């Protein structure tokens, strides 16, 4: 059974940094692209970033480009999101979400994690 | 890039049927989408992948009451024999190769 478990969320001041993790199990991690998707309080879903199965290709939404960095450790079956220069508008629940193929942006999400809350506030 | 348009809300009675619509923007009518369900306070759940041809593949454990269909730029999610647990937000999703994923604004379904 596919399982995705996010961690690392919390309260951070504007301008601060945070690193999220997503531990995966139940599938061959390196064979699939993974995404980060966020949801601000009371709002809809917003795609944030994607990484290919090998980690060689990464993609970002314009809203986070230059501030966030996605990476993965296939030996540890873990996905990361390094978030720098955080703003109040980055406050959201962050989900990791699996794609059905190794290459990114070539299919729709087929599994979701439970999410981790990031709050940016002074 | 593609834009997905959804009605903000819908409602139907317990035991009845409802159809939700996701409309693709001009120039993207052939795109495959996915439907996701988000019950209150929970993470999203993948329901199905739906192609422009109308063929669909459901996720593991998705009840037979859920089905999909397509017509032109419209992608539909139909739910029969509505249950209270179907009350949720429903999102459609697609992608643009080498640029981004896109979500619709979501439809809040109320079961009366």
mmCIF file with all atom_site columns, C-alpha atoms in Angstrom:
data_model
loop_
_atom_site.group_PDB
_atom_site.id
_atom_site.type_symbol
_atom_site.label_atom_id
_atom_site.label_alt_id
_atom_site.label_comp_id
_atom_site.label_asym_id
_atom_site.label_entity_id
_atom_site.label_seq_id
_atom_site.pdbx_PDB_ins_code
_atom_site.Cartn_x
_atom_site.Cartn_y
_atom_site.Cartn_z
_atom_site.occupancy
_atom_site.B_iso_or_equiv
_atom_site.pdbx_formal_charge
_atom_site.auth_seq_id
_atom_site.auth_comp_id
_atom_site.auth_asym_id
_atom_site.auth_atom_id
_atom_site.pdbx_PDB_model_num
ATOM 1   C CA . UNK A 1 1   ? 0.000   0.000  0.000   1.00 0.00 ? 1   UNK A CA 1
ATOM 2   C CA . UNK A 1 2   ? 1.310   3.409  -0.999  1.00 0.00 ? 2   UNK A CA 1
ATOM 3   C CA . UNK A 1 3   ? 2.013   5.658  1.969   1.00 0.00 ? 3   UNK A CA 1
ATOM 4   C CA . UNK A 1 4   ? 3.294   9.233  2.026   1.00 0.00 ? 4   UNK A CA 1
ATOM 5   C CA . UNK A 1 5   ? 4.021   10.928 5.358   1.00 0.00 ? 5   UNK A CA 1
ATOM 6   C CA . UNK A 1 6   ? 4.973   14.588 5.547   1.00 0.00 ? 6   UNK A CA 1
ATOM 7   C CA . UNK A 1 7   ? 6.799   16.208 8.453   1.00 0.00 ? 7   UNK A CA 1
ATOM 8   C CA . UNK A 1 8   ? 8.697   19.384 9.305   1.00 0.00 ? 8   UNK A CA 1
ATOM 9   C CA . UNK A 1 9   ? 5.888   21.907 9.388   1.00 0.00 ? 9   UNK A CA 1
ATOM 10  C CA . UNK A 1 10  ? 5.546   24.514 12.096  1.00 0.00 ? 10  UNK A CA 1
ATOM 11  C CA . UNK A 1 11  ? 5.544   28.206 12.947  1.00 0.00 ? 11  UNK A CA 1
ATOM 12  C CA . UNK A 1 12  ? 8.232   30.361 11.338  1.00 0.00 ? 12  UNK A CA 1
ATOM 13  C CA . UNK A 1 13  ? 8.765   34.110 11.166  1.00 0.00 ? 13  UNK A CA 1
ATOM 14  C CA . UNK A 1 14  ? 8.560   36.011 7.878   1.00 0.00 ? 14  UNK A CA 1
ATOM 15  C CA . UNK A 1 15  ? 11.894  35.787 6.102   1.00 0.00 ? 15  UNK A CA 1
ATOM 16  C CA . UNK A 1 16  ? 12.731  32.535 7.838   1.00 0.00 ? 16  UNK A CA 1
ATOM 17  C CA . UNK A 1 17  ? 13.416  29.056 6.495   1.00 0.00 ? 17  UNK A CA 1
ATOM 18  C CA . UNK A 1 18  ? 11.930  25.606 6.952   1.00 0.00 ? 18  UNK A CA 1
ATOM 19  C CA . UNK A 1 19  ? 12.582  22.163 5.437   1.00 0.00 ? 19  UNK A CA 1
ATOM 20  C CA . UNK A 1 20  ? 9.729   19.752 4.852   1.00 0.00 ? 20  UNK A CA 1
ATOM 21  C CA . UNK A 1 21  ? 10.183  16.012 4.416   1.00 0.00 ? 21  UNK A CA 1
ATOM 22  C CA . UNK A 1 22  ? 7.978   13.339 2.892   1.00 0.00 ? 22  UNK A CA 1
ATOM 23  C CA . UNK A 1 23  ? 8.719   9.710  3.733   1.00 0.00 ? 23  UNK A CA 1
ATOM 24  C CA . UNK A 1 24  ? 7.438   7.252  1.143   1.00 0.00 ? 24  UNK A CA 1
ATOM 25  C CA . UNK A 1 25  ? 6.688   3.532  1.362   1.00 0.00 ? 25  UNK A CA 1
ATOM 26  C CA . UNK A 1 26  ? 4.787   0.837  -0.474  1.00 0.00 ? 26  UNK A CA 1
ATOM 27  C CA . UNK A 1 27  ? 6.235   1.496  -3.942  1.00 0.00 ? 27  UNK A CA 1
ATOM 28  C CA . UNK A 1 28  ? 9.588   1.786  -5.699  1.00 0.00 ? 28  UNK A CA 1
ATOM 29  C CA . UNK A 1 29  ? 10.273  5.415  -4.852  1.00 0.00 ? 29  UNK A CA 1
ATOM 30  C CA . UNK A 1 30  ? 12.837  6.147  -7.563  1.00 0.00 ? 30  UNK A CA 1
ATOM 31  C CA . UNK A 1 31  ? 10.422  5.064  -10.307 1.00 0.00 ? 31  UNK A CA 1
ATOM 32  C CA . UNK A 1 32  ? 8.011   7.950  -9.772  1.00 0.00 ? 32  UNK A CA 1
ATOM 33  C CA . UNK A 1 33  ? 7.916   11.712 -9.925  1.00 0.00 ? 33  UNK A CA 1
ATOM 34  C CA . UNK A 1 34  ? 6.636   13.439 -6.787  1.00 0.00 ? 34  UNK A CA 1
ATOM 35  C CA . UNK A 1 35  ? 5.002   16.825 -6.247  1.00 0.00 ? 35  UNK A CA 1
ATOM 36  C CA . UNK A 1 36  ? 4.447   19.323 -3.467  1.00 0.00 ? 36  UNK A CA 1
ATOM 37  C CA . UNK A 1 37  ? 0.940   20.824 -3.429  1.00 0.00 ? 37  UNK A CA 1
ATOM 38  C CA . UNK A 1 38  ? -0.263  23.352 -0.868  1.00 0.00 ? 38  UNK A CA 1
ATOM 39  C CA . UNK A 1 39  ? -3.592  24.594 0.423   1.00 0.00 ? 39  UNK A CA 1
ATOM 40  C CA . UNK A 1 40  ? -3.928  27.916 2.206   1.00 0.00 ? 40  UNK A CA 1
ATOM 41  C CA . UNK A 1 41  ? -6.574  28.063 4.959   1.00 0.00 ? 41  UNK A CA 1
ATOM 42  C CA . UNK A 1 42  ? -10.033 27.965 3.402   1.00 0.00 ? 42  UNK A CA 1
ATOM 43  C CA . UNK A 1 43  ? -8.634  27.988 -0.136  1.00 0.00 ? 43  UNK A CA 1
ATOM 44  C CA . UNK A 1 44  ? -8.175  25.545 -2.985  1.00 0.00 ? 44  UNK A CA 1
ATOM 45  C CA . UNK A 1 45  ? -5.227  23.411 -4.031  1.00 0.00 ? 45  UNK A CA 1
ATOM 46  C CA . UNK A 1 46  ? -2.104  25.042 -5.502  1.00 0.00 ? 46  UNK A CA 1
ATOM 47  C CA . UNK A 1 47  ? 0.710   23.088 -7.151  1.00 0.00 ? 47  UNK A CA 1
ATOM 48  C CA . UNK A 1 48  ? 4.105   24.169 -5.794  1.00 0.00 ? 48  UNK A CA 1
ATOM 49  C CA . UNK A 1 49  ? 6.855   21.984 -7.251  1.00 0.00 ? 49  UNK A CA 1
ATOM 50  C CA . UNK A 1 50  ? 7.671   18.671 -8.925  1.00 0.00 ? 50  UNK A CA 1
ATOM 51  C CA . UNK A 1 51  ? 10.729  16.439 -9.235  1.00 0.00 ? 51  UNK A CA 1
ATOM 52  C CA . UNK A 1 52  ? 11.370  13.520 -11.561 1.00 0.00 ? 52  UNK A CA 1
ATOM 53  C CA . UNK A 1 53  ? 12.069  10.020 -10.278 1.00 0.00 ? 53  UNK A CA 1
ATOM 54  C CA . UNK A 1 54  ? 15.807  10.374 -10.804 1.00 0.00 ? 54  UNK A CA 1
ATOM 55  C CA . UNK A 1 55  ? 15.846  13.863 -9.301  1.00 0.00 ? 55  UNK A CA 1
ATOM 56  C CA . UNK A 1 56  ? 17.381  15.241 -12.462 1.00 0.00 ? 56  UNK A CA 1
ATOM 57  C CA . UNK A 1 57  ? 14.456  17.483 -13.423 1.00 0.00 ? 57  UNK A CA 1
ATOM 58  C CA . UNK A 1 58  ? 12.721  19.974 -11.159 1.00 0.00 ? 58  UNK A CA 1
ATOM 59  C CA . UNK A 1 59  ? 9.864   22.403 -11.723 1.00 0.00 ? 59  UNK A CA 1
ATOM 60  C CA . UNK A 1 60  ? 8.410   25.265 -9.679  1.00 0.00 ? 60  UNK A CA 1
ATOM 61  C CA . UNK A 1 61  ? 5.368   27.486 -9.581  1.00 0.00 ? 61  UNK A CA 1
ATOM 62  C CA . UNK A 1 62  ? 6.186   31.129 -10.258 1.00 0.00 ? 62  UNK A CA 1
ATOM 63  C CA . UNK A 1 63  ? 5.032   32.006 -6.732  1.00 0.00 ? 63  UNK A CA 1
ATOM 64  C CA . UNK A 1 64  ? 7.922   30.049 -5.150  1.00 0.00 ? 64  UNK A CA 1
ATOM 65  C CA . UNK A 1 65  ? 10.613  30.097 -7.841  1.00 0.00 ? 65  UNK A CA 1
ATOM 66  C CA . UNK A 1 66  ? 13.936  31.234 -6.436  1.00 0.00 ? 66  UNK A CA 1
ATOM 67  C CA . UNK A 1 67  ? 12.824  30.723 -2.825  1.00 0.00 ? 67  UNK A CA 1
ATOM 68  C CA . UNK A 1 68  ? 11.941  27.009 -2.617  1.00 0.00 ? 68  UNK A CA 1
ATOM 69  C CA . UNK A 1 69  ? 14.056  24.005 -3.611  1.00 0.00 ? 69  UNK A CA 1
ATOM 70  C CA . UNK A 1 70  ? 12.766  20.463 -4.119  1.00 0.00 ? 70  UNK A CA 1
ATOM 71  C CA . UNK A 1 71  ? 15.047  17.457 -3.788  1.00 0.00 ? 71  UNK A CA 1
ATOM 72  C CA . UNK A 1 72  ? 14.913  13.748 -3.078  1.00 0.00 ? 72  UNK A CA 1
ATOM 73  C CA . UNK A 1 73  ? 17.075  11.011 -1.571  1.00 0.00 ? 73  UNK A CA 1
ATOM 74  C CA . UNK A 1 74  ? 16.120  7.788  -3.346  1.00 0.00 ? 74  UNK A CA 1
ATOM 75  C CA . UNK A 1 75  ? 18.294  5.714  -0.996  1.00 0.00 ? 75  UNK A CA 1
ATOM 76  C CA . UNK A 1 76  ? 16.149  6.961  1.901   1.00 0.00 ? 76  UNK A CA 1
ATOM 77  C CA . UNK A 1 77  ? 12.795  7.034  0.018   1.00 0.00 ? 77  UNK A CA 1
ATOM 78  C CA . UNK A 1 78  ? 12.400  10.640 1.097   1.00 0.00 ? 78  UNK A CA 1
ATOM 79  C CA . UNK A 1 79  ? 11.345  13.859 -0.643  1.00 0.00 ? 79  UNK A CA 1
ATOM 80  C CA . UNK A 1 80  ? 12.282  17.309 0.632   1.00 0.00 ? 80  UNK A CA 1
ATOM 81  C CA . UNK A 1 81  ? 11.186  20.906 0.195   1.00 0.00 ? 81  UNK A CA 1
ATOM 82  C CA . UNK A 1 82  ? 13.601  23.591 1.381   1.00 0.00 ? 82  UNK A CA 1
ATOM 83  C CA . UNK A 1 83  ? 11.647  26.806 1.882   1.00 0.00 ? 83  UNK A CA 1
ATOM 84  C CA . UNK A 1 84  ? 13.551  30.083 2.245   1.00 0.00 ? 84  UNK A CA 1
ATOM 85  C CA . UNK A 1 85  ? 12.508  33.743 2.481   1.00 0.00 ? 85  UNK A CA 1
ATOM 86  C CA . UNK A 1 86  ? 9.098   32.663 3.725   1.00 0.00 ? 86  UNK A CA 1
ATOM 87  C CA . UNK A 1 87  ? 6.163   35.033 3.466   1.00 0.00 ? 87  UNK A CA 1
ATOM 88  C CA . UNK A 1 88  ? 2.767   35.186 5.173   1.00 0.00 ? 88  UNK A CA 1
ATOM 89  C CA . UNK A 1 89  ? 1.163   34.030 1.930   1.00 0.00 ? 89  UNK A CA 1
ATOM 90  C CA . UNK A 1 90  ? 3.144   30.774 2.129   1.00 0.00 ? 90  UNK A CA 1
ATOM 91  C CA . UNK A 1 91  ? 0.999   29.758 5.119   1.00 0.00 ? 91  UNK A CA 1
ATOM 92  C CA . UNK A 1 92  ? -0.699  26.523 4.095   1.00 0.00 ? 92  UNK A CA 1
ATOM 93  C CA . UNK A 1 93  ? -0.953  22.796 4.547   1.00 0.00 ? 93  UNK A CA 1
ATOM 94  C CA . UNK A 1 94  ? 1.718   21.242 2.334   1.00 0.00 ? 94  UNK A CA 1
ATOM 95  C CA . UNK A 1 95  ? 1.009   17.847 0.749   1.00 0.00 ? 95  UNK A CA 1
ATOM 96  C CA . UNK A 1 96  ? 3.347   15.541 -1.079  1.00 0.00 ? 96  UNK A CA 1
ATOM 97  C CA . UNK A 1 97  ? 1.627   13.787 -3.950  1.00 0.00 ? 97  UNK A CA 1
ATOM 98  C CA . UNK A 1 98  ? 2.817   10.986 -6.211  1.00 0.00 ? 98  UNK A CA 1
ATOM 99  C CA . UNK A 1 99  ? 2.638   10.969 -10.000 1.00 0.00 ? 99  UNK A CA 1
ATOM 100 C CA . UNK A 1 100 ? 2.078   7.793  -12.057 1.00 0.00 ? 100 UNK A CA 1
ATOM 101 C CA . UNK A 1 101 ? 5.277   8.082  -14.127 1.00 0.00 ? 101 UNK A CA 1
ATOM 102 C CA . UNK A 1 102 ? 8.997   8.623  -13.572 1.00 0.00 ? 102 UNK A CA 1
ATOM 103 C CA . UNK A 1 103 ? 9.065   11.848 -15.581 1.00 0.00 ? 103 UNK A CA 1
ATOM 104 C CA . UNK A 1 104 ? 7.452   14.905 -14.043 1.00 0.00 ? 104 UNK A CA 1
ATOM 105 C CA . UNK A 1 105 ? 4.423   16.724 -15.442 1.00 0.00 ? 105 UNK A CA 1
ATOM 106 C CA . UNK A 1 106 ? 3.349   13.802 -17.607 1.00 0.00 ? 106 UNK A CA 1
ATOM 107 C CA . UNK A 1 107 ? 0.312   12.565 -15.726 1.00 0.00 ? 107 UNK A CA 1
ATOM 108 C CA . UNK A 1 108 ? -2.089  13.308 -12.897 1.00 0.00 ? 108 UNK A CA 1
ATOM 109 C CA . UNK A 1 109 ? -1.567  12.697 -9.181  1.00 0.00 ? 109 UNK A CA 1
ATOM 110 C CA . UNK A 1 110 ? -2.590  9.232  -8.019  1.00 0.00 ? 110 UNK A CA 1
ATOM 111 C CA . UNK A 1 111 ? -1.720  9.313  -4.291  1.00 0.00 ? 111 UNK A CA 1
ATOM 112 C CA . UNK A 1 112 ? -1.649  11.999 -1.600  1.00 0.00 ? 112 UNK A CA 1
ATOM 113 C CA . UNK A 1 113 ? 0.003   12.326 1.776   1.00 0.00 ? 113 UNK A CA 1
ATOM 114 C CA . UNK A 1 114 ? -1.750  13.613 4.885   1.00 0.00 ? 114 UNK A CA 1
ATOM 115 C CA . UNK A 1 115 ? -0.114  17.036 4.857   1.00 0.00 ? 115 UNK A CA 1
ATOM 116 C CA . UNK A 1 116 ? 1.907   19.220 7.225   1.00 0.00 ? 116 UNK A CA 1
ATOM 117 C CA . UNK A 1 117 ? 0.936   22.739 8.294   1.00 0.00 ? 117 UNK A CA 1
ATOM 118 C CA . UNK A 1 118 ? 3.306   25.646 7.767   1.00 0.00 ? 118 UNK A CA 1
ATOM 119 C CA . UNK A 1 119 ? 2.444   28.937 9.444   1.00 0.00 ? 119 UNK A CA 1
ATOM 120 C CA . UNK A 1 120 ? 4.434   32.054 8.614   1.00 0.00 ? 120 UNK A CA 1
ATOM 121 C CA . UNK A 1 121 ? 3.770   34.723 11.189  1.00 0.00 ? 121 UNK A CA 1
ATOM 122 C CA . UNK A 1 122 ? 5.566   37.075 13.562  1.00 0.00 ? 122 UNK A CA 1
ATOM 123 C CA . UNK B 2 1   ? -1.201  26.946 -19.930 1.00 0.00 ? 1   UNK B CA 1
ATOM 124 C CA . UNK B 2 2   ? -4.518  25.154 -19.403 1.00 0.00 ? 2   UNK B CA 1
ATOM 125 C CA . UNK B 2 3   ? -7.153  26.664 -17.104 1.00 0.00 ? 3   UNK B CA 1
ATOM 126 C CA . UNK B 2 4   ? -9.758  24.489 -15.363 1.00 0.00 ? 4   UNK B CA 1
ATOM 127 C CA . UNK B 2 5   ? -13.111 26.033 -14.466 1.00 0.00 ? 5   UNK B CA 1
ATOM 128 C CA . UNK B 2 6   ? -15.465 24.536 -11.875 1.00 0.00 ? 6   UNK B CA 1
ATOM 129 C CA . UNK B 2 7   ? -18.699 25.770 -10.324 1.00 0.00 ? 7   UNK B CA 1
ATOM 130 C CA . UNK B 2 8   ? -18.105 26.846 -6.739  1.00 0.00 ? 8   UNK B CA 1
ATOM 131 C CA . UNK B 2 9   ? -20.944 24.823 -5.261  1.00 0.00 ? 9   UNK B CA 1
ATOM 132 C CA . UNK B 2 10  ? -23.511 22.116 -5.919  1.00 0.00 ? 10  UNK B CA 1
ATOM 133 C CA . UNK B 2 11  ? -26.128 20.337 -3.871  1.00 0.00 ? 11  UNK B CA 1
ATOM 134 C CA . UNK B 2 12  ? -28.297 17.250 -4.166  1.00 0.00 ? 12  UNK B CA 1
ATOM 135 C CA . UNK B 2 13  ? -30.451 15.093 -1.936  1.00 0.00 ? 13  UNK B CA 1
ATOM 136 C CA . UNK B 2 14  ? -29.425 11.937 -0.145  1.00 0.00 ? 14  UNK B CA 1
ATOM 137 C CA . UNK B 2 15  ? -29.860 8.955  -2.440  1.00 0.00 ? 15  UNK B CA 1
ATOM 138 C CA . UNK B 2 16  ? -30.086 11.047 -5.610  1.00 0.00 ? 16  UNK B CA 1
ATOM 139 C CA . UNK B 2 17  ? -27.486 11.623 -8.328  1.00 0.00 ? 17  UNK B CA 1
ATOM 140 C CA . UNK B 2 18  ? -25.328 14.634 -9.160  1.00 0.00 ? 18  UNK B CA 1
ATOM 141 C CA . UNK B 2 19  ? -22.910 15.563 -11.936 1.00 0.00 ? 19  UNK B CA 1
ATOM 142 C CA . UNK B 2 20  ? -20.024 17.966 -11.404 1.00 0.00 ? 20  UNK B CA 1
ATOM 143 C CA . UNK B 2 21  ? -18.334 19.708 -14.332 1.00 0.00 ? 21  UNK B CA 1
ATOM 144 C CA . UNK B 2 22  ? -14.751 20.754 -15.002 1.00 0.00 ? 22  UNK B CA 1
ATOM 145 C CA . UNK B 2 23  ? -14.224 22.807 -18.182 1.00 0.00 ? 23  UNK B CA 1
ATOM 146 C CA . UNK B 2 24  ? -10.892 23.049 -19.976 1.00 0.00 ? 24  UNK B CA 1
ATOM 147 C CA . UNK B 2 25  ? -9.804  26.322 -21.533 1.00 0.00 ? 25  UNK B CA 1
ATOM 148 C CA . UNK B 2 26  ? -9.686  26.923 -25.277 1.00 0.00 ? 26  UNK B CA 1
ATOM 149 C CA . UNK B 2 27  ? -6.832  25.089 -26.942 1.00 0.00 ? 27  UNK B CA 1
ATOM 150 C CA . UNK B 2 28  ? -6.730  22.407 -24.283 1.00 0.00 ? 28  UNK B CA 1
ATOM 151 C CA . UNK B 2 29  ? -9.949  20.504 -25.037 1.00 0.00 ? 29  UNK B CA 1
ATOM 152 C CA . UNK B 2 30  ? -8.209  17.150 -25.467 1.00 0.00 ? 30  UNK B CA 1
ATOM 153 C CA . UNK B 2 31  ? -6.421  17.138 -22.118 1.00 0.00 ? 31  UNK B CA 1
ATOM 154 C CA . UNK B 2 32  ? -6.740  14.313 -19.628 1.00 0.00 ? 32  UNK B CA 1
ATOM 155 C CA . UNK B 2 33  ? -7.718  15.347 -16.126 1.00 0.00 ? 33  UNK B CA 1
ATOM 156 C CA . UNK B 2 34  ? -8.031  13.760 -12.699 1.00 0.00 ? 34  UNK B CA 1
ATOM 157 C CA . UNK B 2 35  ? -10.782 14.161 -10.127 1.00 0.00 ? 35  UNK B CA 1
ATOM 158 C CA . UNK B 2 36  ? -9.870  14.395 -6.441  1.00 0.00 ? 36  UNK B CA 1
ATOM 159 C CA . UNK B 2 37  ? -12.167 14.401 -3.409  1.00 0.00 ? 37  UNK B CA 1
ATOM 160 C CA . UNK B 2 38  ? -11.417 16.273 -0.199  1.00 0.00 ? 38  UNK B CA 1
ATOM 161 C CA . UNK B 2 39  ? -13.706 15.551 2.737   1.00 0.00 ? 39  UNK B CA 1
ATOM 162 C CA . UNK B 2 40  ? -13.834 18.172 5.500   1.00 0.00 ? 40  UNK B CA 1
ATOM 163 C CA . UNK B 2 41  ? -10.620 18.292 7.515   1.00 0.00 ? 41  UNK B CA 1
ATOM 164 C CA . UNK B 2 42  ? -8.947  15.555 5.462   1.00 0.00 ? 42  UNK B CA 1
ATOM 165 C CA . UNK B 2 43  ? -6.296  15.296 2.779   1.00 0.00 ? 43  UNK B CA 1
ATOM 166 C CA . UNK B 2 44  ? -7.358  15.032 -0.852  1.00 0.00 ? 44  UNK B CA 1
ATOM 167 C CA . UNK B 2 45  ? -8.039  11.568 -2.258  1.00 0.00 ? 45  UNK B CA 1
ATOM 168 C CA . UNK B 2 46  ? -7.544  10.551 -5.889  1.00 0.00 ? 46  UNK B CA 1
ATOM 169 C CA . UNK B 2 47  ? -10.816 9.388  -7.467  1.00 0.00 ? 47  UNK B CA 1
ATOM 170 C CA . UNK B 2 48  ? -10.096 8.850  -11.152 1.00 0.00 ? 48  UNK B CA 1
ATOM 171 C CA . UNK B 2 49  ? -8.225  9.796  -14.273 1.00 0.00 ? 49  UNK B CA 1
ATOM 172 C CA . UNK B 2 50  ? -10.513 10.906 -17.117 1.00 0.00 ? 50  UNK B CA 1
ATOM 173 C CA . UNK B 2 51  ? -9.502  11.231 -20.761 1.00 0.00 ? 51  UNK B CA 1
ATOM 174 C CA . UNK B 2 52  ? -11.029 13.381 -23.467 1.00 0.00 ? 52  UNK B CA 1
ATOM 175 C CA . UNK B 2 53  ? -12.437 10.205 -25.026 1.00 0.00 ? 53  UNK B CA 1
ATOM 176 C CA . UNK B 2 54  ? -14.503 9.644  -21.888 1.00 0.00 ? 54  UNK B CA 1
ATOM 177 C CA . UNK B 2 55  ? -12.560 6.600  -20.724 1.00 0.00 ? 55  UNK B CA 1
ATOM 178 C CA . UNK B 2 56  ? -11.654 6.666  -17.066 1.00 0.00 ? 56  UNK B CA 1
ATOM 179 C CA . UNK B 2 57  ? -9.621  4.706  -14.512 1.00 0.00 ? 57  UNK B CA 1
ATOM 180 C CA . UNK B 2 58  ? -10.609 4.853  -10.877 1.00 0.00 ? 58  UNK B CA 1
ATOM 181 C CA . UNK B 2 59  ? -8.333  4.722  -7.885  1.00 0.00 ? 59  UNK B CA 1
ATOM 182 C CA . UNK B 2 60  ? -8.203  1.853  -5.456  1.00 0.00 ? 60  UNK B CA 1
ATOM 183 C CA . UNK B 2 61  ? -11.338 1.525  -3.351  1.00 0.00 ? 61  UNK B CA 1
ATOM 184 C CA . UNK B 2 62  ? -13.386 4.170  -5.144  1.00 0.00 ? 62  UNK B CA 1
ATOM 185 C CA . UNK B 2 63  ? -17.030 3.038  -5.063  1.00 0.00 ? 63  UNK B CA 1
ATOM 186 C CA . UNK B 2 64  ? -18.902 2.064  -8.227  1.00 0.00 ? 64  UNK B CA 1
ATOM 187 C CA . UNK B 2 65  ? -21.224 5.028  -7.560  1.00 0.00 ? 65  UNK B CA 1
ATOM 188 C CA . UNK B 2 66  ? -18.524 7.313  -8.981  1.00 0.00 ? 66  UNK B CA 1
ATOM 189 C CA . UNK B 2 67  ? -18.111 7.543  -12.752 1.00 0.00 ? 67  UNK B CA 1
ATOM 190 C CA . UNK B 2 68  ? -16.649 9.907  -15.316 1.00 0.00 ? 68  UNK B CA 1
ATOM 191 C CA . UNK B 2 69  ? -17.482 11.116 -18.813 1.00 0.00 ? 69  UNK B CA 1
ATOM 192 C CA . UNK B 2 70  ? -16.360 13.765 -21.296 1.00 0.00 ? 70  UNK B CA 1
ATOM 193 C CA . UNK B 2 71  ? -17.876 15.994 -23.959 1.00 0.00 ? 71  UNK B CA 1
ATOM 194 C CA . UNK B 2 72  ? -15.695 18.469 -25.846 1.00 0.00 ? 72  UNK B CA 1
ATOM 195 C CA . UNK B 2 73  ? -13.914 20.632 -23.289 1.00 0.00 ? 73  UNK B CA 1
ATOM 196 C CA . UNK B 2 74  ? -16.079 19.411 -20.417 1.00 0.00 ? 74  UNK B CA 1
ATOM 197 C CA . UNK B 2 75  ? -15.093 16.659 -18.011 1.00 0.00 ? 75  UNK B CA 1
ATOM 198 C CA . UNK B 2 76  ? -17.773 15.258 -15.742 1.00 0.00 ? 76  UNK B CA 1
ATOM 199 C CA . UNK B 2 77  ? -17.824 13.473 -12.408 1.00 0.00 ? 77  UNK B CA 1
ATOM 200 C CA . UNK B 2 78  ? -21.104 11.716 -11.697 1.00 0.00 ? 78  UNK B CA 1
ATOM 201 C CA . UNK B 2 79  ? -22.085 10.358 -8.304  1.00 0.00 ? 79  UNK B CA 1
ATOM 202 C CA . UNK B 2 80  ? -25.154 8.171  -7.940  1.00 0.00 ? 80  UNK B CA 1
ATOM 203 C CA . UNK B 2 81  ? -27.016 7.146  -4.779  1.00 0.00 ? 81  UNK B CA 1
ATOM 204 C CA . UNK B 2 82  ? -25.493 10.073 -2.879  1.00 0.00 ? 82  UNK B CA 1
ATOM 205 C CA . UNK B 2 83  ? -24.340 9.386  0.660   1.00 0.00 ? 83  UNK B CA 1
ATOM 206 C CA . UNK B 2 84  ? -23.577 11.865 3.427   1.00 0.00 ? 84  UNK B CA 1
ATOM 207 C CA . UNK B 2 85  ? -19.894 10.912 3.195   1.00 0.00 ? 85  UNK B CA 1
ATOM 208 C CA . UNK B 2 86  ? -19.873 12.242 -0.388  1.00 0.00 ? 86  UNK B CA 1
ATOM 209 C CA . UNK B 2 87  ? -20.225 15.763 1.015   1.00 0.00 ? 87  UNK B CA 1
ATOM 210 C CA . UNK B 2 88  ? -16.820 17.187 0.152   1.00 0.00 ? 88  UNK B CA 1
ATOM 211 C CA . UNK B 2 89  ? -14.838 19.500 -2.068  1.00 0.00 ? 89  UNK B CA 1
ATOM 212 C CA . UNK B 2 90  ? -14.078 18.087 -5.498  1.00 0.00 ? 90  UNK B CA 1
ATOM 213 C CA . UNK B 2 91  ? -11.085 19.280 -7.531  1.00 0.00 ? 91  UNK B CA 1
ATOM 214 C CA . UNK B 2 92  ? -10.045 18.591 -11.088 1.00 0.00 ? 92  UNK B CA 1
ATOM 215 C CA . UNK B 2 93  ? -6.371  18.581 -12.056 1.00 0.00 ? 93  UNK B CA 1
ATOM 216 C CA . UNK B 2 94  ? -4.357  18.504 -15.258 1.00 0.00 ? 94  UNK B CA 1
ATOM 217 C CA . UNK B 2 95  ? -0.826  19.272 -16.338 1.00 0.00 ? 95  UNK B CA 1
ATOM 218 C CA . UNK B 2 96  ? 1.158   21.206 -18.915 1.00 0.00 ? 96  UNK B CA 1
ATOM 219 C CA . UNK B 2 97  ? 4.281   19.305 -19.953 1.00 0.00 ? 97  UNK B CA 1
ATOM 220 C CA . UNK B 2 98  ? 7.513   20.871 -18.719 1.00 0.00 ? 98  UNK B CA 1
ATOM 221 C CA . UNK B 2 99  ? 5.809   23.744 -16.966 1.00 0.00 ? 99  UNK B CA 1
ATOM 222 C CA . UNK B 2 100 ? 3.265   23.016 -14.249 1.00 0.00 ? 100 UNK B CA 1
ATOM 223 C CA . UNK B 2 101 ? 0.270   21.230 -12.853 1.00 0.00 ? 101 UNK B CA 1
ATOM 224 C CA . UNK B 2 102 ? -3.048  23.044 -12.714 1.00 0.00 ? 102 UNK B CA 1
ATOM 225 C CA . UNK B 2 103 ? -6.031  22.659 -10.389 1.00 0.00 ? 103 UNK B CA 1
ATOM 226 C CA . UNK B 2 104 ? -9.562  23.886 -10.794 1.00 0.00 ? 104 UNK B CA 1
ATOM 227 C CA . UNK B 2 105 ? -10.994 26.097 -8.068  1.00 0.00 ? 105 UNK B CA 1
ATOM 228 C CA . UNK B 2 106 ? -13.007 23.226 -6.609  1.00 0.00 ? 106 UNK B CA 1
ATOM 229 C CA . UNK B 2 107 ? -16.702 22.491 -6.205  1.00 0.00 ? 107 UNK B CA 1
ATOM 230 C CA . UNK B 2 108 ? -18.198 22.224 -2.723  1.00 0.00 ? 108 UNK B CA 1
ATOM 231 C CA . UNK B 2 109 ? -20.842 19.480 -2.792  1.00 0.00 ? 109 UNK B CA 1
ATOM 232 C CA . UNK B 2 110 ? -23.564 19.559 -0.160  1.00 0.00 ? 110 UNK B CA 1
ATOM 233 C CA . UNK B 2 111 ? -25.753 16.508 0.444   1.00 0.00 ? 111 UNK B CA 1
ATOM 234 C CA . UNK B 2 112 ? -29.199 17.580 1.627   1.00 0.00 ? 112 UNK B CA 1
#
